[in-house]
Amino acid sequence: MNNYIWLIPLLPLAGFIINGLGRNALSKGAIGFIGSTVVLLAFGLSIAAFLQINSDPAHKAIEVTYFDWIHVGSLTIPFSFLVDQLSVIMLLIITGVGFLIHVYSVGYMHDDEGFGKFFSYLNLFIFFMLLLVLGSNYVIMFIGWEGVGLCSYLLIGFWYSNAAYSDAAKKAFVMNRIGDLGFLIGVFVIIQTFGSVTFSEVYDRASLMHPYNPTLLLITLLLFVGATGKSAQIPLFTWLPDAMAGPTPVSALIHAATMVTAGVYMIARSNILFTLSPVTMHIIAVIGLATIVMAAIIAMTQTDIKKVLAYSTVSQLGYMFLGLGVGAYTGAFFHVLTHAFFKALLFLGAGSVIHAVSGEQDMRKMGGLKGKLPVTFITMLIGTLAISGLPPFAGFFSKDEILANVYSHSPALWVIGVIAAMFTSFYMFRMLYLTFYGKFRGTHEQEHHLHESPKSITIPLVVLAILSIVGGFINVPKVLSGHHWLQDFLAPVFKKSTAIQELYPHELAPSTEWLLMGVSVAGVLIALVWAYIKYNKNGHVPVADTEQRPALTGLAYNKFYIDEVYDAFIRKPLDGLSVFFYKVIDKLGIDGFVNGLGSGSMEASKDLRMLQSGNVGFYIFMMVIGILAILGYGIYTVLHII
């Protein structure tokens, strides 16, 4: 593995360089081939790494050090990669789903003038995400962390001539920088506390500390701030719905396979630190649950098909954080895996719909597409069933594992989680019925244009649909006669955390697990029927923006005015403060002082420069005056002494 692991991130980087430099010289076919092939090759190498890790009976992680990058005093930061059970699954997700998104992009972006630039950005995004998950220390992780933030800015604002899209990119960049500052300070505290940033050294030393240690509390809270920004949790979640400004493949890449999973991965990687800080764990669980509910309620009222999926992502990320908060690291990571399948499927399916209706994203102007887009409809139906948590689709197994662990810690949190799952089922089937059922509500020109997408778009949909069906079977619970393969595979990564949690075990009886699954599935079915009656049987269509909505519906439709609150209490005061500093401190103060010195010097020089007139007689006269002045001073000094 030492001989090829470095190639996994290097291949997408090479694709970025080739397509970036040759975007005007290469044909679109060549650009698409290069951009997709480098990711496919990286996927092949990731499979090889997975097979090697899986075949090792000792479950030994492989750390490859290439050189000592930073050496200051006793602190050494190597440039090294870590390949273990956790990172190798992330490699498969990033390169596997990423390859399908690249193939999809060949057809979706074919007519775009920036085709070459788009593929170079996609390759760079994959490179930085691979660097993030392969890094064996927090500094390498942070480089990848910042890199995906940069790429999100480039891709969300890809159509930068549109001011709204450009603003969305800036919003994503700024909000992520807020979270990143917390992460960076957390890394500094780790260095101060442990004298290292290498995972193995930090975790070994942390495992000797007692739970509730205040330093660990500070470190984990700071790291969680970084996670809330990158993985869009309250209060730093409002950038992600606006990220829909980018092309649909970007939405799929950010929401499913790369950026938003970085926060979950970072906490799962740092599991020993968080397990030893129960206060932070409780905060994570509460924030995750609040995010689930808020985002789900907002999604129930949205009319833009991509906005529904965007808030769905925020909500599903909340489930992952809820799982992390109760110590269900395997369950949370399992949901990362299954979510990558069905969320990529749903976003790419939405892109296929948008492609068919000439760029329209408002579901109120869709309908009746079931017969026109059969492949898109069937695959999106599978994705909807998976995300709703219906068996035997992938989302059922991962979400059920999280909820079972939540119940063992707090039945009250479990109840809220199940209600939120009902909301998920409702808004997803609402989207499905508004888009594919009933009569077409668009224009005649759009209806004439309706057709199934090309194979470069539909083939990735079919592959992702299959994965959304079978993906959950890698971690079937024992109560369903499963073998918990994923849990056993990831056990070495979470070993120390599991040992600590065994001090206060929460085992569920099989009958309880059956009951919990039954209640959850029943709730999902009730919400499904509710959506069917309202939006399919009764043919209800959401009101136009100009019409009056019920108070709560209007509140949710306007996203609880959170952006407006941020605008009023954060952005505008900061803008006012910056104007004050500019006009008063900078212009009047600093510029006034500096320019005043310059003006004073110029005014004084106007008279002094007359002394340099070039008249020899004047110079002799001034010399005599000088001599007399010196003599006078000498006489005065002598007389003063006498």
XYZ file of C-alpha atoms in Angstrom:
642
model
C 0.000 0.000 0.000
C 2.918 2.336 0.697
C 3.694 2.263 -3.020
C 0.362 3.578 -4.262
C -1.580 5.322 -1.480
C -0.148 8.704 -2.509
C -1.601 8.212 -5.979
C -5.179 8.310 -4.677
C -5.192 12.082 -4.023
C -2.556 12.806 -6.683
C -4.693 11.521 -9.571
C -7.540 14.055 -9.096
C -4.917 16.769 -8.580
C -3.381 15.807 -11.926
C -6.831 16.004 -13.511
C -7.264 19.501 -12.074
C -3.934 20.642 -13.515
C -4.448 19.076 -16.960
C -8.035 20.265 -17.394
C -7.278 23.621 -15.825
C -4.360 24.393 -18.116
C -5.844 22.761 -21.197
C -9.472 23.799 -20.841
C -9.302 25.959 -23.985
C -7.208 23.533 -26.019
C -8.840 20.200 -25.180
C -12.204 19.071 -26.522
C -15.122 18.584 -24.144
C -14.939 14.860 -24.711
C -11.272 14.802 -23.701
C -11.910 16.982 -20.661
C -14.795 14.804 -19.488
C -12.766 11.639 -20.073
C -9.717 12.913 -18.182
C -11.755 14.358 -15.313
C -13.777 11.164 -14.856
C -10.944 8.693 -15.455
C -8.628 10.092 -12.789
C -11.404 9.699 -10.210
C -12.185 6.187 -11.471
C -8.525 5.212 -11.112
C -8.500 6.658 -7.603
C -11.592 4.556 -6.881
C -9.786 1.444 -8.098
C -6.847 2.160 -5.795
C -9.284 2.807 -2.927
C -10.808 -0.625 -3.508
C -7.319 -2.142 -3.339
C -6.660 -0.315 -0.061
C -10.000 -1.500 1.327
C -9.297 -5.115 0.413
C -5.890 -4.954 2.071
C -7.273 -3.461 5.288
C -10.202 -5.895 5.323
C -7.982 -8.935 4.804
C -5.658 -8.034 7.685
C -6.662 -10.233 10.646
C -4.870 -7.846 13.029
C -6.953 -4.888 11.736
C -3.750 -2.841 11.725
C -3.888 0.737 10.485
C -1.236 1.795 7.982
C 0.495 5.141 8.482
C 2.769 6.345 5.689
C 5.126 9.243 6.433
C 6.602 11.030 3.414
C 8.656 13.746 5.138
C 8.818 15.882 8.262
C 6.939 18.973 7.234
C 7.158 21.230 10.308
C 9.661 20.927 13.141
C 9.569 23.620 15.832
C 11.118 22.836 19.203
C 9.586 19.619 20.453
C 6.688 19.796 17.969
C 7.016 17.703 14.826
C 4.285 17.646 12.205
C 4.905 15.039 9.488
C 3.287 15.014 6.081
C 1.776 11.583 6.419
C -1.315 9.589 5.493
C -3.354 7.228 7.652
C -5.247 4.347 6.066
C -7.526 2.497 8.448
C -11.097 1.200 8.518
C -12.626 4.677 8.819
C -10.572 6.461 6.174
C -10.781 3.630 3.645
C -14.593 3.690 3.637
C -14.487 7.455 3.161
C -12.130 6.896 0.226
C -14.670 4.570 -1.365
C -17.515 7.048 -0.832
C -15.607 10.051 -2.165
C -14.144 8.383 -5.233
C -17.063 6.035 -5.979
C -19.919 8.509 -5.713
C -17.615 11.238 -7.002
C -16.949 9.246 -10.182
C -20.674 8.831 -10.839
C -21.176 12.577 -10.369
C -18.345 13.262 -12.833
C -19.961 10.979 -15.425
C -23.305 12.685 -14.830
C -21.643 16.082 -15.291
C -20.439 15.146 -18.768
C -24.036 15.165 -19.980
C -25.459 17.793 -17.640
C -22.807 20.473 -18.290
C -22.133 19.637 -21.946
C -23.492 22.933 -23.307
C -21.874 25.125 -20.657
C -19.096 27.446 -21.831
C -17.086 26.776 -18.667
C -17.063 22.986 -19.129
C -13.292 22.641 -18.736
C -13.114 24.943 -15.747
C -15.996 23.079 -14.116
C -14.262 19.704 -14.383
C -10.991 21.111 -13.093
C -12.828 22.452 -10.031
C -14.559 19.100 -9.481
C -11.211 17.296 -9.576
C -9.705 19.799 -7.144
C -12.664 19.286 -4.805
C -12.077 15.524 -4.813
C -8.345 16.051 -4.175
C -8.875 18.202 -1.092
C -11.531 15.877 0.334
C -9.190 12.917 -0.104
C -6.435 14.881 1.605
C -8.815 15.623 4.478
C -9.655 11.983 5.150
C -6.172 10.609 4.486
C -4.281 13.010 6.766
C -2.818 11.334 9.845
C -2.870 14.539 11.876
C -5.067 17.558 12.428
C -2.900 19.899 10.345
C -3.134 17.781 7.171
C -6.850 17.394 7.877
C -7.139 21.172 8.200
C -5.477 21.721 4.815
C -8.093 19.507 3.189
C -10.755 21.159 5.356
C -9.861 24.606 4.006
C -9.425 23.261 0.493
C -12.990 21.951 0.242
C -14.156 25.325 1.563
C -12.304 27.040 -1.271
C -13.716 24.641 -3.859
C -17.241 25.105 -2.523
C -16.824 28.839 -3.110
C -15.596 28.263 -6.667
C -18.360 25.783 -7.533
C -21.326 27.392 -5.769
C -20.458 30.653 -7.501
C -19.559 28.945 -10.770
C -22.121 31.061 -12.638
C -20.713 34.180 -10.990
C -22.247 36.610 -13.485
C -25.486 36.073 -11.558
C -25.172 38.334 -8.491
C -27.377 36.083 -6.341
C -25.194 33.056 -7.102
C -22.053 35.025 -6.335
C -23.552 36.153 -3.015
C -24.427 32.550 -2.150
C -20.807 31.536 -2.740
C -19.542 34.335 -0.518
C -22.050 33.398 2.176
C -20.857 29.780 2.163
C -17.239 30.894 2.319
C -17.731 33.347 5.191
C -19.908 31.065 7.331
C -17.436 28.238 6.921
C -14.602 30.542 7.972
C -16.446 31.157 11.256
C -16.521 27.447 11.973
C -12.972 26.984 10.720
C -11.701 29.510 13.255
C -13.079 27.315 16.027
C -11.399 24.263 14.495
C -8.065 26.112 14.168
C -8.104 27.320 17.777
C -8.978 23.774 18.817
C -5.865 22.511 17.001
C -3.729 25.067 18.861
C -5.155 23.884 22.185
C -4.426 20.269 21.169
C -0.795 21.237 20.493
C -0.582 23.028 23.852
C -2.140 20.078 25.706
C -0.619 17.045 24.014
C 2.483 18.460 22.300
C 1.417 16.798 19.048
C -1.262 16.861 16.371
C -0.781 13.266 15.190
C -3.944 11.269 15.818
C -2.293 8.221 17.369
C -0.249 10.273 19.830
C -3.092 12.592 20.792
C -5.584 9.776 21.356
C -3.143 7.634 23.334
C -2.433 10.520 25.695
C -6.077 11.570 25.886
C -7.150 8.040 26.860
C -5.175 8.447 30.094
C -7.223 11.506 31.081
C -10.380 11.427 33.180
C -13.823 12.190 31.750
C -15.116 15.726 32.262
C -11.588 17.136 32.019
C -12.084 20.898 31.347
C -9.315 20.983 28.736
C -10.976 18.181 26.776
C -14.271 20.050 27.085
C -12.674 23.140 25.536
C -11.003 21.152 22.738
C -14.155 19.241 21.798
C -16.349 22.340 21.877
C -13.946 24.149 19.558
C -13.787 21.178 17.195
C -17.586 20.982 17.243
C -17.788 24.648 16.223
C -15.768 23.699 13.152
C -18.091 20.773 12.499
C -21.222 22.939 12.732
C -19.875 25.168 9.974
C -18.718 22.468 7.604
C -21.665 20.124 8.214
C -24.316 22.862 8.397
C -25.725 22.539 11.895
C -27.422 25.217 13.997
C -26.431 28.065 14.005
C -24.136 27.829 10.948
C -26.494 25.991 8.604
C -28.014 28.732 6.441
C -25.239 28.599 3.837
C -26.090 25.091 2.669
C -29.567 25.756 1.178
C -28.106 28.750 -0.661
C -25.424 26.436 -2.071
C -28.104 25.349 -4.555
C -26.900 28.298 -6.654
C -24.237 26.018 -8.129
C -24.915 23.508 -10.922
C -26.826 20.410 -9.765
C -23.771 18.072 -9.879
C -22.121 20.456 -7.398
C -25.101 20.125 -5.083
C -24.820 16.345 -5.257
C -21.069 16.396 -4.632
C -21.266 18.800 -1.675
C -24.352 17.255 -0.075
C -23.636 13.589 -0.596
C -20.010 12.630 -0.953
C -17.721 15.371 0.232
C -17.897 18.619 2.110
C -20.825 18.277 4.494
C -19.646 14.885 5.731
C -16.303 16.370 6.807
C -17.623 17.475 10.209
C -19.099 14.054 10.915
C -15.865 12.383 9.862
C -13.771 14.690 12.055
C -15.828 13.937 15.169
C -15.896 10.206 14.406
C -12.118 10.301 13.948
C -11.766 12.178 17.274
C -14.186 9.833 19.037
C -11.992 9.245 22.089
C -11.791 12.997 22.805
C -15.556 13.397 22.570
C -16.374 10.256 24.547
C -14.280 11.649 27.411
C -16.307 14.870 27.291
C -19.937 13.900 28.009
C -21.016 17.554 28.233
C -19.951 18.156 24.626
C -21.638 14.909 23.592
C -24.912 16.100 25.090
C -24.592 19.452 23.320
C -23.956 17.670 20.013
C -27.047 15.495 20.485
C -29.285 18.462 21.337
C -27.960 20.624 18.473
C -28.327 17.699 16.074
C -31.904 17.040 17.131
C -32.848 20.732 16.919
C -31.343 20.874 13.433
C -33.297 17.779 12.368
C -36.615 19.277 13.393
C -36.062 22.830 12.159
C -34.736 21.794 8.745
C -37.518 19.208 8.290
C -40.242 21.746 9.062
C -38.730 24.194 6.575
C -38.461 21.468 3.921
C -42.187 20.697 4.295
C -43.079 24.140 2.893
C -40.476 24.743 0.160
C -41.479 24.830 -3.497
C -38.017 24.734 -5.112
C -37.149 21.062 -5.669
C -33.474 21.621 -4.870
C -34.279 23.625 -1.734
C -36.377 20.718 -0.438
C -33.395 18.413 -0.893
C -31.028 20.985 0.597
C -32.987 21.258 3.841
C -33.331 17.492 3.750
C -29.531 17.270 3.806
C -29.347 19.613 6.796
C -31.916 17.437 8.575
C -30.153 14.164 7.737
C -26.856 15.599 8.929
C -28.690 16.341 12.155
C -29.402 12.616 12.483
C -25.698 11.906 12.073
C -24.833 14.400 14.809
C -27.581 12.994 17.008
C -25.950 9.586 16.620
C -22.523 11.017 17.409
C -23.924 12.774 20.446
C -25.188 9.540 21.998
C -21.981 7.671 21.194
C -23.402 5.729 18.240
C -20.326 6.360 16.118
C -20.913 3.363 13.879
C -24.562 4.305 13.378
C -23.677 7.889 12.498
C -21.020 6.783 10.044
C -23.370 4.159 8.618
C -25.811 6.971 7.865
C -22.998 8.921 6.177
C -22.555 5.938 3.855
C -26.205 5.307 3.022
C -26.949 9.037 2.777
C -24.188 9.371 0.177
C -26.090 6.899 -2.020
C -29.650 8.155 -1.780
C -28.876 11.877 -1.501
C -26.603 11.816 -4.547
C -29.382 9.898 -6.314
C -32.034 12.455 -5.323
C -29.974 15.481 -6.327
C -28.950 13.982 -9.634
C -32.562 12.934 -10.204
C -33.670 16.496 -9.478
C -31.101 17.661 -12.013
C -32.582 15.283 -14.571
C -36.020 16.782 -13.903
C -34.683 20.339 -14.174
C -32.922 19.392 -17.408
C -36.198 18.055 -18.815
C -38.280 21.135 -17.906
C -35.811 23.630 -19.377
C -34.233 24.773 -16.112
C -37.423 25.142 -14.059
C -37.003 24.331 -10.347
C -40.417 25.322 -8.964
C -42.459 22.170 -8.265
C -45.663 24.170 -8.690
C -44.814 24.316 -12.397
C -44.095 20.611 -12.751
C -46.374 17.568 -12.372
C -47.236 14.659 -14.630
C -43.605 13.767 -15.357
C -43.953 10.123 -14.368
C -44.634 8.916 -17.919
C -42.217 11.321 -19.611
C -39.220 10.523 -17.387
C -39.658 6.852 -16.410
C -36.043 6.144 -15.398
C -35.766 9.371 -13.433
C -39.095 8.674 -11.715
C -38.298 5.089 -10.686
C -34.843 5.975 -9.392
C -36.124 9.003 -7.474
C -38.898 6.858 -6.005
C -36.227 4.470 -4.714
C -34.263 7.395 -3.282
C -37.405 8.723 -1.601
C -38.178 5.335 -0.049
C -34.582 5.077 1.165
C -34.388 8.503 2.794
C -37.815 8.043 4.361
C -36.541 5.009 6.241
C -38.761 2.283 4.834
C -37.420 -1.294 4.810
C -35.572 -2.843 3.106
C -33.997 0.310 1.670
C -30.653 1.622 2.908
C -31.929 4.547 4.957
C -34.060 2.283 7.138
C -31.103 0.367 8.572
C -28.860 3.365 9.259
C -31.559 5.635 10.677
C -32.984 2.807 12.790
C -29.573 2.128 14.327
C -29.228 5.773 15.323
C -32.739 5.917 16.791
C -32.227 2.679 18.739
C -29.102 4.124 20.357
C -30.929 7.378 21.051
C -33.740 5.483 22.794
C -31.256 3.684 25.048
C -30.004 7.077 26.227
C -33.187 9.148 26.254
C -36.680 8.009 25.203
C -37.713 11.679 25.000
C -35.094 12.390 22.344
C -36.174 9.234 20.525
C -39.792 10.449 20.331
C -38.688 13.716 18.743
C -36.426 11.813 16.353
C -39.306 9.592 15.213
C -41.596 12.592 14.692
C -38.856 14.201 12.590
C -38.641 10.965 10.574
C -42.359 11.361 9.847
C -41.663 14.895 8.629
C -38.978 13.471 6.339
C -41.404 11.015 4.811
C -44.017 13.737 4.343
C -41.848 16.313 2.577
C -40.118 13.735 0.388
C -43.343 12.185 -0.874
C -44.803 15.681 -1.201
C -41.898 16.432 -3.554
C -42.466 13.179 -5.438
C -46.211 13.753 -5.918
C -45.845 17.422 -6.919
C -43.146 16.557 -9.444
C -44.296 13.320 -11.055
C -48.055 12.955 -10.474
C -51.124 14.864 -11.638
C -51.154 17.084 -14.698
C -48.233 19.055 -16.046
C -48.484 22.637 -14.814
C -45.698 24.231 -16.857
C -45.803 26.045 -20.185
C -46.544 24.477 -23.570
C -42.931 25.064 -24.614
C -41.702 23.141 -21.557
C -44.189 20.343 -22.155
C -43.028 20.024 -25.733
C -39.427 19.780 -24.534
C -40.101 16.986 -22.001
C -37.950 13.897 -22.551
C -35.860 11.442 -20.598
C -32.279 12.491 -19.944
C -29.330 10.994 -21.881
C -27.584 7.855 -20.648
C -24.691 9.829 -19.162
C -27.296 11.105 -16.696
C -29.556 8.063 -16.267
C -26.825 5.418 -15.818
C -25.429 7.066 -12.656
C -29.031 7.300 -11.406
C -29.543 3.559 -11.882
C -26.261 2.672 -10.149
C -27.072 4.922 -7.186
C -30.596 3.498 -7.016
C -29.181 -0.026 -6.728
C -26.817 1.126 -3.976
C -29.746 2.803 -2.203
C -31.506 -0.578 -2.158
C -28.649 -2.836 -1.110
C -26.422 -0.405 0.792
C -28.122 -0.983 4.131
C -27.419 -4.698 4.193
C -23.779 -4.181 5.207
C -24.891 -3.518 8.788
C -28.129 -5.396 9.437
C -28.869 -5.549 13.197
C -28.692 -8.853 15.018
C -32.392 -8.680 15.870
C -33.022 -9.076 12.111
C -30.552 -11.983 11.952
C -27.837 -9.690 10.640
C -24.118 -9.767 11.339
C -23.311 -6.078 11.930
C -20.462 -6.265 9.402
C -19.816 -2.508 9.395
C -19.788 -2.339 13.184
C -17.243 -5.149 13.374
C -15.176 -3.593 10.599
C -15.029 -0.181 12.327
C -14.537 -1.635 15.807
C -10.743 -1.007 15.877
C -11.287 2.717 15.247
C -13.879 3.067 18.026
C -12.292 0.513 20.367
C -11.238 2.901 23.134
C -14.520 4.783 23.059
C -16.437 1.505 23.233
C -14.395 0.440 26.263
C -15.307 3.681 28.052
C -18.981 3.410 27.119
C -19.120 -0.126 28.470
C -18.798 1.403 31.918
C -22.424 2.461 31.481
C -23.954 0.063 28.925
C -27.416 0.547 27.451
C -28.456 -2.754 25.880
C -31.919 -3.057 24.370
C -33.990 -6.200 24.577
C -34.885 -7.720 21.167
C -38.596 -7.123 21.833
C -37.863 -3.447 22.464
C -35.909 -3.171 19.230
C -38.792 -4.731 17.297
C -41.210 -2.297 18.905
C -39.026 0.712 18.103
C -38.684 -0.347 14.471
C -42.411 -0.956 14.205
C -43.303 2.456 15.624
C -40.791 4.189 13.345
C -42.006 2.433 10.190
C -45.651 3.028 11.136
C -44.955 6.734 11.590
C -43.261 6.930 8.200
C -46.217 5.165 6.531
C -48.716 7.506 8.200
C -46.800 10.527 6.870
C -46.627 8.907 3.425
C -50.403 8.443 3.367
C -50.873 12.006 4.596
C -48.775 13.336 1.718
C -50.606 11.050 -0.745
C -54.044 12.275 0.316
C -53.092 15.924 0.253
C -50.908 16.159 -2.852
C -51.936 13.226 -5.032
C -55.496 12.226 -4.254
C -56.740 15.770 -3.616
C -54.297 17.349 -6.064
C -53.299 20.155 -3.709
C -50.678 22.577 -5.081
C -48.828 25.041 -2.801
C -50.041 28.620 -3.059
C -48.249 31.223 -5.124
C -45.777 33.508 -3.397
C -48.214 36.404 -3.724
C -50.989 34.574 -1.830
C -51.498 34.547 1.919
C -50.235 31.523 3.869
C -51.237 30.358 7.339
C -48.987 31.892 9.996
C -46.933 28.780 10.827
C -46.665 27.747 7.176
C -45.520 31.233 6.227
C -42.986 31.195 9.029
C -41.548 27.894 7.830
C -41.683 28.936 4.165
C -39.598 32.000 5.029
C -37.141 29.743 6.886
C -38.110 31.188 10.265
C -36.514 34.456 9.123
C -33.160 33.254 10.437
C -31.288 34.926 7.587
C -33.136 38.146 8.328
C -32.229 37.870 12.025
C -28.575 37.332 11.148
C -28.793 40.242 8.742
C -30.308 42.588 11.325
C -28.257 41.646 14.376
C -24.929 40.567 12.875
C -24.346 41.721 9.306
C -25.757 45.260 9.536
C -24.046 46.106 12.871
C -20.769 44.769 11.479
C -21.294 46.765 8.282
C -21.975 49.867 10.392
C -18.888 49.206 12.486
C -16.767 48.763 9.359
C -18.117 52.044 7.933
C -17.242 53.773 11.227
C -13.717 52.382 11.161
C -13.357 53.356 7.519
C -14.695 56.903 7.732
C -13.622 57.872 11.258
C -10.645 55.729 12.276
C -9.120 55.198 8.838
C -10.017 58.314 6.820
C -10.149 60.978 9.569
C -7.760 59.395 12.042
C -4.982 57.474 10.303
C -5.250 59.147 6.894
C -5.770 62.548 8.537
C -2.621 62.162 10.654
C -0.459 60.810 7.831
C -1.782 63.265 5.237
C -1.449 66.087 7.787
C 2.229 65.316 8.254
C 2.660 65.311 4.509
C 0.769 68.577 4.043
C 2.681 70.230 6.898
C 5.982 69.158 5.418
C 4.976 70.485 2.038
C 3.868 73.839 3.469
C 7.082 74.211 5.448
C 9.181 73.290 2.454
C 7.592 76.008 0.333
C 9.480 78.687 2.318
C 12.583 76.668 3.153
C 13.225 75.752 -0.449
C 13.682 79.478 -1.230
C 16.981 79.240 0.646
C 18.289 77.210 -2.319
C 18.054 80.073 -4.836
C 21.371 79.536 -6.670
C 22.544 83.144 -5.889
C 26.231 83.030 -4.742
C 26.001 86.401 -3.000
C 23.013 85.162 -0.976
C 24.939 82.034 0.029
C 27.924 84.198 1.243
C 25.518 86.390 3.171
C 23.935 83.353 4.867
C 27.406 81.972 5.655
C 28.338 85.237 7.399
C 25.071 85.147 9.341
C 25.899 81.574 10.395
C 29.398 82.515 11.502
C 28.064 85.442 13.516
C 25.455 83.146 15.120
C 28.146 80.655 16.129
C 30.361 83.412 17.524
C 27.474 84.871 19.424
C 26.627 81.512 20.949
C 30.294 81.001 21.928
C 30.557 84.439 23.595
C 27.270 83.795 25.428
C 28.552 80.441 26.693
C 31.892 81.905 27.929
C 30.174 84.785 29.720
C 27.721 82.360 31.289
C 30.560 80.237 32.650
C 32.432 83.286 34.017
